[in-house]
């Protein structure tokens, strides 16, 4: 059995960014980190993958990056079974000023994932910055023109899932409401559970029989996001 979790950002909301020159690694695990260059800008996103065994087949992909140079994804190549990809989808930002860029990024990412999928099944996880359906956020009607819930972004998610991939959480909980992975720090949003489901585990269709469960661990705090979990057998 294999359990995979996407953990919340380690830096918190307003504390200084973490440095990974000498990270503390839990005993028995190896760490694979792909972080931003903090010298030029202040950021919190990056990628950390903990593995039970040292993974030597790791590719940090720089073809798909954000305009300010932030890394887009990290791929752990498991040579005998699957490709595991961690990804941060760029936010379309206020007044949708980066929506065009986001659309181009979505196309490039999907093309890359499909290329990987031709060789072996893919599991990818991360902050995809989109609530796919109305059920995936608390207030859908008031957010249709806000980043993360525009028609354009949701249609890109439709296209991705229609290209041979599964939203694992909705496989098990197709109608579950009030299931969110991100809450604003404002207006006591988490206390009121006024959130969005924007963190996903997505897998190749042919891995469906190996997916034992997919969960949102909303009882765990430490960030504006909570962990999500995938169990493969």
mmCIF file of C-alpha atoms in Angstrom:
data_model
loop_
_atom_site.group_PDB
_atom_site.id
_atom_site.type_symbol
_atom_site.label_atom_id
_atom_site.label_comp_id
_atom_site.label_asym_id
_atom_site.label_seq_id
_atom_site.Cartn_x
_atom_site.Cartn_y
_atom_site.Cartn_z
ATOM 1 C CA UNK A 1 0.000 0.000 0.000
ATOM 2 C CA UNK A 2 1.253 3.463 -0.851
ATOM 3 C CA UNK A 3 0.041 6.602 0.925
ATOM 4 C CA UNK A 4 0.750 9.980 -0.636
ATOM 5 C CA UNK A 5 0.008 13.362 0.909
ATOM 6 C CA UNK A 6 0.267 16.899 -0.332
ATOM 7 C CA UNK A 7 1.120 18.851 2.816
ATOM 8 C CA UNK A 8 0.323 22.522 3.386
ATOM 9 C CA UNK A 9 2.975 25.165 2.811
ATOM 10 C CA UNK A 10 5.517 24.960 5.593
ATOM 11 C CA UNK A 11 6.119 28.699 5.870
ATOM 12 C CA UNK A 12 2.642 29.684 7.041
ATOM 13 C CA UNK A 13 0.872 32.816 5.906
ATOM 14 C CA UNK A 14 3.004 35.658 7.127
ATOM 15 C CA UNK A 15 6.217 34.124 8.477
ATOM 16 C CA UNK A 16 9.523 34.237 6.633
ATOM 17 C CA UNK A 17 9.967 31.730 3.773
ATOM 18 C CA UNK A 18 11.642 28.469 4.644
ATOM 19 C CA UNK A 19 15.160 27.822 3.398
ATOM 20 C CA UNK A 20 16.116 24.359 2.225
ATOM 21 C CA UNK A 21 19.905 24.471 2.389
ATOM 22 C CA UNK A 22 19.836 22.072 5.367
ATOM 23 C CA UNK A 23 16.255 20.835 5.727
ATOM 24 C CA UNK A 24 15.182 18.689 8.638
ATOM 25 C CA UNK A 25 14.104 15.352 7.217
ATOM 26 C CA UNK A 26 12.075 12.827 9.234
ATOM 27 C CA UNK A 27 14.018 9.687 10.069
ATOM 28 C CA UNK A 28 13.656 7.046 7.399
ATOM 29 C CA UNK A 29 12.768 9.468 4.612
ATOM 30 C CA UNK A 30 14.630 11.124 1.791
ATOM 31 C CA UNK A 31 13.766 14.621 0.578
ATOM 32 C CA UNK A 32 13.494 16.009 -2.922
ATOM 33 C CA UNK A 33 13.104 19.792 -2.958
ATOM 34 C CA UNK A 34 12.507 22.214 -5.801
ATOM 35 C CA UNK A 35 12.313 25.738 -4.447
ATOM 36 C CA UNK A 36 12.173 29.257 -5.789
ATOM 37 C CA UNK A 37 15.131 31.618 -5.840
ATOM 38 C CA UNK A 38 14.343 33.827 -2.864
ATOM 39 C CA UNK A 39 16.962 36.439 -3.777
ATOM 40 C CA UNK A 40 14.747 38.364 -6.173
ATOM 41 C CA UNK A 41 11.235 38.023 -4.786
ATOM 42 C CA UNK A 42 9.238 36.892 -1.791
ATOM 43 C CA UNK A 43 7.365 33.661 -2.300
ATOM 44 C CA UNK A 44 5.987 30.653 -0.501
ATOM 45 C CA UNK A 45 5.394 28.060 -3.147
ATOM 46 C CA UNK A 46 7.835 25.371 -4.192
ATOM 47 C CA UNK A 47 7.897 21.605 -3.989
ATOM 48 C CA UNK A 48 9.018 19.105 -1.413
ATOM 49 C CA UNK A 49 8.586 15.377 -1.873
ATOM 50 C CA UNK A 50 9.382 12.940 0.937
ATOM 51 C CA UNK A 51 10.093 9.361 -0.095
ATOM 52 C CA UNK A 52 10.603 6.255 2.026
ATOM 53 C CA UNK A 53 13.531 5.287 -0.156
ATOM 54 C CA UNK A 54 15.962 7.511 -1.997
ATOM 55 C CA UNK A 55 14.599 8.281 -5.460
ATOM 56 C CA UNK A 56 17.364 8.805 -7.977
ATOM 57 C CA UNK A 57 15.229 9.283 -11.077
ATOM 58 C CA UNK A 58 14.047 12.832 -10.450
ATOM 59 C CA UNK A 59 13.478 15.501 -13.048
ATOM 60 C CA UNK A 60 12.873 19.125 -12.156
ATOM 61 C CA UNK A 61 11.102 20.498 -15.188
ATOM 62 C CA UNK A 62 11.856 24.073 -16.182
ATOM 63 C CA UNK A 63 9.946 24.154 -19.459
ATOM 64 C CA UNK A 64 6.742 25.138 -17.711
ATOM 65 C CA UNK A 65 7.436 27.958 -15.289
ATOM 66 C CA UNK A 66 5.609 31.029 -14.092
ATOM 67 C CA UNK A 67 6.469 34.374 -15.626
ATOM 68 C CA UNK A 68 8.399 35.452 -12.541
ATOM 69 C CA UNK A 69 10.509 32.310 -12.621
ATOM 70 C CA UNK A 70 8.731 30.265 -9.966
ATOM 71 C CA UNK A 71 8.974 26.526 -10.604
ATOM 72 C CA UNK A 72 5.918 24.952 -12.115
ATOM 73 C CA UNK A 73 6.315 21.324 -11.197
ATOM 74 C CA UNK A 74 8.582 18.579 -9.998
ATOM 75 C CA UNK A 75 8.503 15.046 -11.346
ATOM 76 C CA UNK A 76 9.572 11.953 -9.450
ATOM 77 C CA UNK A 77 10.210 9.255 -12.013
ATOM 78 C CA UNK A 78 9.537 5.860 -10.476
ATOM 79 C CA UNK A 79 11.198 3.642 -13.086
ATOM 80 C CA UNK A 80 9.063 0.529 -12.584
ATOM 81 C CA UNK A 81 5.561 1.831 -11.874
ATOM 82 C CA UNK A 82 4.374 5.436 -12.220
ATOM 83 C CA UNK A 83 5.440 9.025 -12.691
ATOM 84 C CA UNK A 84 4.561 11.178 -9.669
ATOM 85 C CA UNK A 85 4.231 14.877 -10.447
ATOM 86 C CA UNK A 86 3.804 17.741 -8.000
ATOM 87 C CA UNK A 87 2.512 20.927 -9.562
ATOM 88 C CA UNK A 88 1.556 24.503 -8.768
ATOM 89 C CA UNK A 89 -0.836 26.004 -11.292
ATOM 90 C CA UNK A 90 -0.342 29.770 -11.632
ATOM 91 C CA UNK A 91 -3.083 31.959 -10.228
ATOM 92 C CA UNK A 92 -5.001 34.125 -12.697
ATOM 93 C CA UNK A 93 -4.668 36.975 -10.165
ATOM 94 C CA UNK A 94 -6.883 39.940 -9.365
ATOM 95 C CA UNK A 95 -9.053 41.249 -12.222
ATOM 96 C CA UNK A 96 -7.860 38.155 -14.135
ATOM 97 C CA UNK A 97 -4.762 39.967 -15.330
ATOM 98 C CA UNK A 98 -2.901 36.665 -15.819
ATOM 99 C CA UNK A 99 -5.771 34.660 -17.282
ATOM 100 C CA UNK A 100 -4.306 34.542 -20.800
ATOM 101 C CA UNK A 101 -1.017 33.285 -19.430
ATOM 102 C CA UNK A 102 -2.884 30.752 -17.301
ATOM 103 C CA UNK A 103 -4.648 29.418 -20.394
ATOM 104 C CA UNK A 104 -1.344 28.926 -22.202
ATOM 105 C CA UNK A 105 0.116 27.257 -19.139
ATOM 106 C CA UNK A 106 -2.840 24.857 -18.908
ATOM 107 C CA UNK A 107 -2.339 23.762 -22.515
ATOM 108 C CA UNK A 108 1.389 23.231 -22.014
ATOM 109 C CA UNK A 109 0.886 21.286 -18.800
ATOM 110 C CA UNK A 110 -1.757 19.011 -20.293
ATOM 111 C CA UNK A 111 0.448 18.284 -23.301
ATOM 112 C CA UNK A 112 3.307 17.343 -21.004
ATOM 113 C CA UNK A 113 1.193 15.101 -18.758
ATOM 114 C CA UNK A 114 -0.250 13.320 -21.782
ATOM 115 C CA UNK A 115 3.274 12.723 -23.054
ATOM 116 C CA UNK A 116 4.259 11.174 -19.724
ATOM 117 C CA UNK A 117 1.096 9.083 -19.728
ATOM 118 C CA UNK A 118 2.070 7.485 -23.020
ATOM 119 C CA UNK A 119 4.977 5.757 -21.257
ATOM 120 C CA UNK A 120 3.552 4.938 -17.820
ATOM 121 C CA UNK A 121 0.628 5.921 -15.593
ATOM 122 C CA UNK A 122 0.790 9.323 -13.935
ATOM 123 C CA UNK A 123 -0.197 10.593 -10.499
ATOM 124 C CA UNK A 124 -0.106 14.353 -10.112
ATOM 125 C CA UNK A 125 -1.012 16.470 -7.143
ATOM 126 C CA UNK A 126 -0.908 20.040 -6.016
ATOM 127 C CA UNK A 127 -2.638 23.376 -5.887
ATOM 128 C CA UNK A 128 -4.389 23.517 -9.249
ATOM 129 C CA UNK A 129 -5.966 26.891 -8.415
ATOM 130 C CA UNK A 130 -9.392 25.947 -9.700
ATOM 131 C CA UNK A 131 -12.627 24.853 -8.081
ATOM 132 C CA UNK A 132 -13.882 22.548 -10.790
ATOM 133 C CA UNK A 133 -17.620 22.475 -10.060
ATOM 134 C CA UNK A 134 -20.061 24.555 -8.045
ATOM 135 C CA UNK A 135 -19.921 21.887 -5.363
ATOM 136 C CA UNK A 136 -16.212 22.656 -4.917
ATOM 137 C CA UNK A 137 -16.605 26.072 -3.290
ATOM 138 C CA UNK A 138 -18.891 27.662 -0.760
ATOM 139 C CA UNK A 139 -20.175 30.585 -2.802
ATOM 140 C CA UNK A 140 -20.136 29.705 -6.499
ATOM 141 C CA UNK A 141 -22.570 32.315 -7.775
ATOM 142 C CA UNK A 142 -20.570 35.264 -6.428
ATOM 143 C CA UNK A 143 -17.241 33.928 -7.732
ATOM 144 C CA UNK A 144 -17.859 33.258 -11.417
ATOM 145 C CA UNK A 145 -15.645 36.173 -12.435
ATOM 146 C CA UNK A 146 -12.988 35.613 -9.790
ATOM 147 C CA UNK A 147 -9.695 33.755 -10.298
ATOM 148 C CA UNK A 148 -10.086 30.047 -9.691
ATOM 149 C CA UNK A 149 -13.710 29.788 -10.783
ATOM 150 C CA UNK A 150 -13.945 31.397 -14.187
ATOM 151 C CA UNK A 151 -15.618 29.587 -17.065
ATOM 152 C CA UNK A 152 -12.255 29.434 -18.842
ATOM 153 C CA UNK A 153 -10.399 27.810 -15.952
ATOM 154 C CA UNK A 154 -13.142 25.276 -15.306
ATOM 155 C CA UNK A 155 -13.280 24.342 -18.977
ATOM 156 C CA UNK A 156 -9.546 23.640 -18.904
ATOM 157 C CA UNK A 157 -10.159 21.280 -15.989
ATOM 158 C CA UNK A 158 -12.931 19.632 -17.997
ATOM 159 C CA UNK A 159 -10.487 19.141 -20.854
ATOM 160 C CA UNK A 160 -7.805 17.694 -18.591
ATOM 161 C CA UNK A 161 -10.170 15.187 -16.984
ATOM 162 C CA UNK A 162 -11.541 14.319 -20.411
ATOM 163 C CA UNK A 163 -8.046 13.420 -21.612
ATOM 164 C CA UNK A 164 -7.660 10.202 -19.664
ATOM 165 C CA UNK A 165 -7.369 11.401 -16.057
ATOM 166 C CA UNK A 166 -9.462 11.113 -12.869
ATOM 167 C CA UNK A 167 -10.168 13.533 -10.021
ATOM 168 C CA UNK A 168 -9.670 10.897 -7.336
ATOM 169 C CA UNK A 169 -11.610 12.660 -4.582
ATOM 170 C CA UNK A 170 -14.760 12.823 -6.695
ATOM 171 C CA UNK A 171 -14.419 9.149 -7.625
ATOM 172 C CA UNK A 172 -15.183 8.326 -3.994
ATOM 173 C CA UNK A 173 -17.273 11.340 -3.007
ATOM 174 C CA UNK A 174 -19.079 12.570 -6.123
ATOM 175 C CA UNK A 175 -21.780 14.495 -4.248
ATOM 176 C CA UNK A 176 -20.069 15.445 -0.983
ATOM 177 C CA UNK A 177 -20.558 19.114 -0.123
ATOM 178 C CA UNK A 178 -18.589 21.415 2.177
ATOM 179 C CA UNK A 179 -15.362 19.534 1.391
ATOM 180 C CA UNK A 180 -12.641 22.140 0.930
ATOM 181 C CA UNK A 181 -8.845 22.301 1.012
ATOM 182 C CA UNK A 182 -8.272 26.083 1.082
ATOM 183 C CA UNK A 183 -9.751 28.932 3.096
ATOM 184 C CA UNK A 184 -9.010 32.640 3.019
ATOM 185 C CA UNK A 185 -7.364 34.069 6.117
ATOM 186 C CA UNK A 186 -10.000 36.800 6.084
ATOM 187 C CA UNK A 187 -13.469 36.871 7.607
ATOM 188 C CA UNK A 188 -12.910 33.738 9.723
ATOM 189 C CA UNK A 189 -13.397 31.700 6.566
ATOM 190 C CA UNK A 190 -12.026 28.466 7.957
ATOM 191 C CA UNK A 191 -14.004 28.766 11.156
ATOM 192 C CA UNK A 192 -17.138 29.102 9.019
ATOM 193 C CA UNK A 193 -15.876 26.510 6.505
ATOM 194 C CA UNK A 194 -16.275 28.996 3.683
ATOM 195 C CA UNK A 195 -13.663 27.447 1.433
ATOM 196 C CA UNK A 196 -12.611 26.107 -1.939
ATOM 197 C CA UNK A 197 -11.426 22.679 -3.080
ATOM 198 C CA UNK A 198 -8.404 23.570 -5.197
ATOM 199 C CA UNK A 199 -5.886 20.887 -4.147
ATOM 200 C CA UNK A 200 -6.132 17.634 -6.051
ATOM 201 C CA UNK A 201 -4.737 14.193 -6.643
ATOM 202 C CA UNK A 202 -5.335 13.326 -10.290
ATOM 203 C CA UNK A 203 -4.372 9.967 -11.790
ATOM 204 C CA UNK A 204 -4.352 8.267 -15.150
ATOM 205 C CA UNK A 205 -7.597 6.428 -15.814
ATOM 206 C CA UNK A 206 -5.802 3.085 -15.877
ATOM 207 C CA UNK A 207 -4.762 3.563 -12.240
ATOM 208 C CA UNK A 208 -8.386 3.619 -11.114
ATOM 209 C CA UNK A 209 -8.290 0.061 -9.779
ATOM 210 C CA UNK A 210 -5.263 0.913 -7.629
ATOM 211 C CA UNK A 211 -6.893 3.927 -5.962
ATOM 212 C CA UNK A 212 -8.112 2.769 -2.570
ATOM 213 C CA UNK A 213 -9.145 6.145 -1.151
ATOM 214 C CA UNK A 214 -8.712 9.887 -1.573
ATOM 215 C CA UNK A 215 -9.269 12.238 1.350
ATOM 216 C CA UNK A 216 -9.154 15.865 2.446
ATOM 217 C CA UNK A 217 -7.538 16.080 5.881
ATOM 218 C CA UNK A 218 -9.281 19.245 7.003
ATOM 219 C CA UNK A 219 -8.644 18.542 10.674
ATOM 220 C CA UNK A 220 -4.948 19.386 10.135
ATOM 221 C CA UNK A 221 -3.960 23.038 10.505
ATOM 222 C CA UNK A 222 -0.780 24.970 9.736
ATOM 223 C CA UNK A 223 -1.625 26.893 6.572
ATOM 224 C CA UNK A 224 -4.500 28.358 4.594
ATOM 225 C CA UNK A 225 -4.486 24.952 2.863
ATOM 226 C CA UNK A 226 -4.939 21.541 4.461
ATOM 227 C CA UNK A 227 -3.336 18.284 3.270
ATOM 228 C CA UNK A 228 -4.981 16.006 0.774
ATOM 229 C CA UNK A 229 -4.251 12.292 0.689
ATOM 230 C CA UNK A 230 -4.254 9.506 -1.853
ATOM 231 C CA UNK A 231 -3.951 5.809 -0.995
ATOM 232 C CA UNK A 232 -2.863 3.451 -3.774
ATOM 233 C CA UNK A 233 -2.800 -0.308 -3.436
#
